[in-house]
Amino acid sequence: MVRARLIPSFALAVVLCGCTLIDQRTFERTPQAPSADAAAQAALPERPLLTIQFEGDDTDWHPALQEAVEAAEGRKPGVQFEVATTVPMGAPPAEQDRRLRQGATDAAAVANGLAALGVAPERVHISVQGDHGIP
């Protein structure tokens, strides 16, 4: 009787040992590397041209803004500028509101600085971005 129970168990173990886990290696053992053209056209996330932090820093940011504008226009005449302020998404709602109001004031100051450098207002776009980092 014990033998009768062991035979099906043994047969099942033999069958399962021959199975292979099906995953991406089953169908494409050596993945294709991207071509040189595809690698050259890889899309990287945009990095800010200039970051200005207004809180706790009384440094004059106007020379850095002028340098950034000259560099951007030297590479691409008629370039569009985005002035973005960040709001910490992990902060309490009252802190988010305060940062949003302060950010609007700071963004307006930067936009006015761009206008003073001769950048047309239609080339300046103001936005708000949520920051999911540490508040």
PDB file of C-alpha atoms in Angstrom:
ATOM      1  CA  MET A   1       0.000   0.000   0.000  1.00  0.00           C
ATOM      2  CA  VAL A   2       2.866   2.389   0.820  1.00  0.00           C
ATOM      3  CA  ARG A   3       4.460   1.401  -2.460  1.00  0.00           C
ATOM      4  CA  ALA A   4       1.281   2.303  -4.349  1.00  0.00           C
ATOM      5  CA  ARG A   5       1.407   5.845  -2.906  1.00  0.00           C
ATOM      6  CA  LEU A   6       5.113   6.326  -3.615  1.00  0.00           C
ATOM      7  CA  ILE A   7       4.936   5.392  -7.312  1.00  0.00           C
ATOM      8  CA  PRO A   8       2.679   8.339  -8.332  1.00  0.00           C
ATOM      9  CA  SER A   9       4.741  10.721  -6.159  1.00  0.00           C
ATOM     10  CA  PHE A  10       7.974   9.467  -7.719  1.00  0.00           C
ATOM     11  CA  ALA A  11       6.533   9.754 -11.239  1.00  0.00           C
ATOM     12  CA  LEU A  12       5.375  13.337 -10.517  1.00  0.00           C
ATOM     13  CA  ALA A  13       8.821  14.282  -9.192  1.00  0.00           C
ATOM     14  CA  VAL A  14      10.502  12.882 -12.339  1.00  0.00           C
ATOM     15  CA  VAL A  15       8.114  14.826 -14.604  1.00  0.00           C
ATOM     16  CA  LEU A  16       8.590  18.100 -12.702  1.00  0.00           C
ATOM     17  CA  CYS A  17      12.391  17.839 -12.759  1.00  0.00           C
ATOM     18  CA  GLY A  18      12.277  18.057 -16.547  1.00  0.00           C
ATOM     19  CA  CYS A  19      10.322  21.341 -16.544  1.00  0.00           C
ATOM     20  CA  THR A  20      11.947  24.644 -17.348  1.00  0.00           C
ATOM     21  CA  LEU A  21      10.870  28.002 -15.986  1.00  0.00           C
ATOM     22  CA  ILE A  22       9.551  30.044 -18.885  1.00  0.00           C
ATOM     23  CA  ASP A  23      10.826  33.629 -18.854  1.00  0.00           C
ATOM     24  CA  GLN A  24      12.401  36.113 -21.259  1.00  0.00           C
ATOM     25  CA  ARG A  25      15.514  33.942 -21.618  1.00  0.00           C
ATOM     26  CA  THR A  26      13.380  31.167 -23.071  1.00  0.00           C
ATOM     27  CA  PHE A  27      12.496  33.207 -26.153  1.00  0.00           C
ATOM     28  CA  GLU A  28      15.440  35.600 -26.536  1.00  0.00           C
ATOM     29  CA  ARG A  29      18.556  34.180 -24.967  1.00  0.00           C
ATOM     30  CA  THR A  30      20.858  37.034 -26.024  1.00  0.00           C
ATOM     31  CA  PRO A  31      19.096  40.405 -26.003  1.00  0.00           C
ATOM     32  CA  GLN A  32      19.892  42.699 -28.895  1.00  0.00           C
ATOM     33  CA  ALA A  33      22.021  45.726 -27.991  1.00  0.00           C
ATOM     34  CA  PRO A  34      20.711  49.054 -29.286  1.00  0.00           C
ATOM     35  CA  SER A  35      22.321  50.336 -32.455  1.00  0.00           C
ATOM     36  CA  ALA A  36      24.731  53.260 -32.300  1.00  0.00           C
ATOM     37  CA  ASP A  37      22.064  55.541 -33.802  1.00  0.00           C
ATOM     38  CA  ALA A  38      19.484  54.481 -31.223  1.00  0.00           C
ATOM     39  CA  ALA A  39      21.955  55.001 -28.382  1.00  0.00           C
ATOM     40  CA  ALA A  40      22.879  58.454 -29.704  1.00  0.00           C
ATOM     41  CA  GLN A  41      19.215  59.468 -29.762  1.00  0.00           C
ATOM     42  CA  ALA A  42      18.481  58.305 -26.216  1.00  0.00           C
ATOM     43  CA  ALA A  43      16.145  60.732 -24.490  1.00  0.00           C
ATOM     44  CA  LEU A  44      17.584  62.055 -21.266  1.00  0.00           C
ATOM     45  CA  PRO A  45      15.480  63.992 -18.774  1.00  0.00           C
ATOM     46  CA  GLU A  46      15.776  67.736 -19.118  1.00  0.00           C
ATOM     47  CA  ARG A  47      17.994  69.410 -16.587  1.00  0.00           C
ATOM     48  CA  PRO A  48      17.409  72.977 -15.518  1.00  0.00           C
ATOM     49  CA  LEU A  49      19.621  75.572 -17.139  1.00  0.00           C
ATOM     50  CA  LEU A  50      19.731  77.486 -13.871  1.00  0.00           C
ATOM     51  CA  THR A  51      18.411  76.824 -10.380  1.00  0.00           C
ATOM     52  CA  ILE A  52      17.786  79.771  -8.080  1.00  0.00           C
ATOM     53  CA  GLN A  53      16.978  79.155  -4.426  1.00  0.00           C
ATOM     54  CA  PHE A  54      15.414  82.175  -2.783  1.00  0.00           C
ATOM     55  CA  GLU A  55      14.987  80.943   0.785  1.00  0.00           C
ATOM     56  CA  GLY A  56      17.738  81.935   3.185  1.00  0.00           C
ATOM     57  CA  ASP A  57      20.103  83.171   0.491  1.00  0.00           C
ATOM     58  CA  ASP A  58      20.585  86.849  -0.270  1.00  0.00           C
ATOM     59  CA  THR A  59      22.985  86.231  -3.153  1.00  0.00           C
ATOM     60  CA  ASP A  60      22.431  88.389  -6.234  1.00  0.00           C
ATOM     61  CA  TRP A  61      21.174  85.918  -8.851  1.00  0.00           C
ATOM     62  CA  HIS A  62      20.938  88.435 -11.725  1.00  0.00           C
ATOM     63  CA  PRO A  63      24.495  87.822 -13.085  1.00  0.00           C
ATOM     64  CA  ALA A  64      23.871  84.055 -13.123  1.00  0.00           C
ATOM     65  CA  LEU A  65      20.553  84.634 -14.923  1.00  0.00           C
ATOM     66  CA  GLN A  66      22.252  86.839 -17.531  1.00  0.00           C
ATOM     67  CA  GLU A  67      24.948  84.217 -18.098  1.00  0.00           C
ATOM     68  CA  ALA A  68      22.338  81.456 -18.484  1.00  0.00           C
ATOM     69  CA  VAL A  69      20.288  83.514 -20.961  1.00  0.00           C
ATOM     70  CA  GLU A  70      23.361  84.322 -23.041  1.00  0.00           C
ATOM     71  CA  ALA A  71      24.407  80.654 -23.090  1.00  0.00           C
ATOM     72  CA  ALA A  72      20.903  79.467 -24.061  1.00  0.00           C
ATOM     73  CA  GLU A  73      20.454  82.059 -26.805  1.00  0.00           C
ATOM     74  CA  GLY A  74      23.965  81.338 -28.081  1.00  0.00           C
ATOM     75  CA  ARG A  75      22.980  77.700 -28.611  1.00  0.00           C
ATOM     76  CA  LYS A  76      19.461  78.339 -29.880  1.00  0.00           C
ATOM     77  CA  PRO A  77      18.246  81.815 -30.837  1.00  0.00           C
ATOM     78  CA  GLY A  78      14.624  82.379 -29.871  1.00  0.00           C
ATOM     79  CA  VAL A  79      14.764  79.722 -27.148  1.00  0.00           C
ATOM     80  CA  GLN A  80      11.745  79.355 -24.851  1.00  0.00           C
ATOM     81  CA  PHE A  81      12.311  79.741 -21.094  1.00  0.00           C
ATOM     82  CA  GLU A  82      10.357  77.894 -18.430  1.00  0.00           C
ATOM     83  CA  VAL A  83      10.397  79.369 -14.944  1.00  0.00           C
ATOM     84  CA  ALA A  84       9.287  76.568 -12.632  1.00  0.00           C
ATOM     85  CA  THR A  85       8.688  76.721  -8.920  1.00  0.00           C
ATOM     86  CA  THR A  86       8.560  73.541  -6.858  1.00  0.00           C
ATOM     87  CA  VAL A  87       6.077  72.690  -4.133  1.00  0.00           C
ATOM     88  CA  PRO A  88       6.891  69.871  -1.673  1.00  0.00           C
ATOM     89  CA  MET A  89       4.136  67.287  -2.043  1.00  0.00           C
ATOM     90  CA  GLY A  90       4.977  65.641   1.295  1.00  0.00           C
ATOM     91  CA  ALA A  91       4.506  68.860   3.279  1.00  0.00           C
ATOM     92  CA  PRO A  92       1.271  69.731   5.101  1.00  0.00           C
ATOM     93  CA  PRO A  93      -1.320  71.622   2.995  1.00  0.00           C
ATOM     94  CA  ALA A  94      -0.662  74.927   4.805  1.00  0.00           C
ATOM     95  CA  GLU A  95       3.059  74.676   3.973  1.00  0.00           C
ATOM     96  CA  GLN A  96       2.256  73.794   0.356  1.00  0.00           C
ATOM     97  CA  ASP A  97       0.030  76.879   0.082  1.00  0.00           C
ATOM     98  CA  ARG A  98       2.733  79.090   1.586  1.00  0.00           C
ATOM     99  CA  ARG A  99       5.333  77.686  -0.818  1.00  0.00           C
ATOM    100  CA  LEU A 100       2.973  78.151  -3.756  1.00  0.00           C
ATOM    101  CA  ARG A 101       2.373  81.827  -2.901  1.00  0.00           C
ATOM    102  CA  GLN A 102       6.091  82.464  -2.334  1.00  0.00           C
ATOM    103  CA  GLY A 103       6.970  80.559  -5.492  1.00  0.00           C
ATOM    104  CA  ALA A 104       4.593  82.696  -7.550  1.00  0.00           C
ATOM    105  CA  THR A 105       6.298  85.833  -6.227  1.00  0.00           C
ATOM    106  CA  ASP A 106       9.775  84.412  -6.893  1.00  0.00           C
ATOM    107  CA  ALA A 107       8.821  83.207 -10.396  1.00  0.00           C
ATOM    108  CA  ALA A 108       7.462  86.669 -11.228  1.00  0.00           C
ATOM    109  CA  ALA A 109      10.786  88.188 -10.097  1.00  0.00           C
ATOM    110  CA  VAL A 110      12.712  85.808 -12.381  1.00  0.00           C
ATOM    111  CA  ALA A 111      10.336  86.493 -15.290  1.00  0.00           C
ATOM    112  CA  ASN A 112      10.855  90.230 -14.762  1.00  0.00           C
ATOM    113  CA  GLY A 113      14.617  89.597 -14.705  1.00  0.00           C
ATOM    114  CA  LEU A 114      14.335  87.808 -18.039  1.00  0.00           C
ATOM    115  CA  ALA A 115      12.310  90.699 -19.457  1.00  0.00           C
ATOM    116  CA  ALA A 116      14.988  93.138 -18.244  1.00  0.00           C
ATOM    117  CA  LEU A 117      17.532  91.089 -20.216  1.00  0.00           C
ATOM    118  CA  GLY A 118      15.461  91.526 -23.379  1.00  0.00           C
ATOM    119  CA  VAL A 119      13.645  88.188 -23.436  1.00  0.00           C
ATOM    120  CA  ALA A 120      10.181  88.666 -24.952  1.00  0.00           C
ATOM    121  CA  PRO A 121       7.333  87.784 -22.529  1.00  0.00           C
ATOM    122  CA  GLU A 122       5.854  85.245 -24.977  1.00  0.00           C
ATOM    123  CA  ARG A 123       9.089  83.227 -24.675  1.00  0.00           C
ATOM    124  CA  VAL A 124       8.755  82.920 -20.877  1.00  0.00           C
ATOM    125  CA  HIS A 125       6.475  80.272 -19.373  1.00  0.00           C
ATOM    126  CA  ILE A 126       5.795  79.990 -15.636  1.00  0.00           C
ATOM    127  CA  SER A 127       4.840  76.650 -14.093  1.00  0.00           C
ATOM    128  CA  VAL A 128       4.540  74.815 -10.790  1.00  0.00           C
ATOM    129  CA  GLN A 129       6.017  71.359 -10.244  1.00  0.00           C
ATOM    130  CA  GLY A 130       5.370  68.987  -7.408  1.00  0.00           C
ATOM    131  CA  ASP A 131       8.473  67.823  -5.560  1.00  0.00           C
ATOM    132  CA  HIS A 132       8.048  64.363  -4.034  1.00  0.00           C
ATOM    133  CA  GLY A 133      11.353  64.627  -2.156  1.00  0.00           C
ATOM    134  CA  ILE A 134      11.880  65.571   1.453  1.00  0.00           C
ATOM    135  CA  PRO A 135       9.871  68.697   2.388  1.00  0.00           C
TER     136      PRO A 135
END
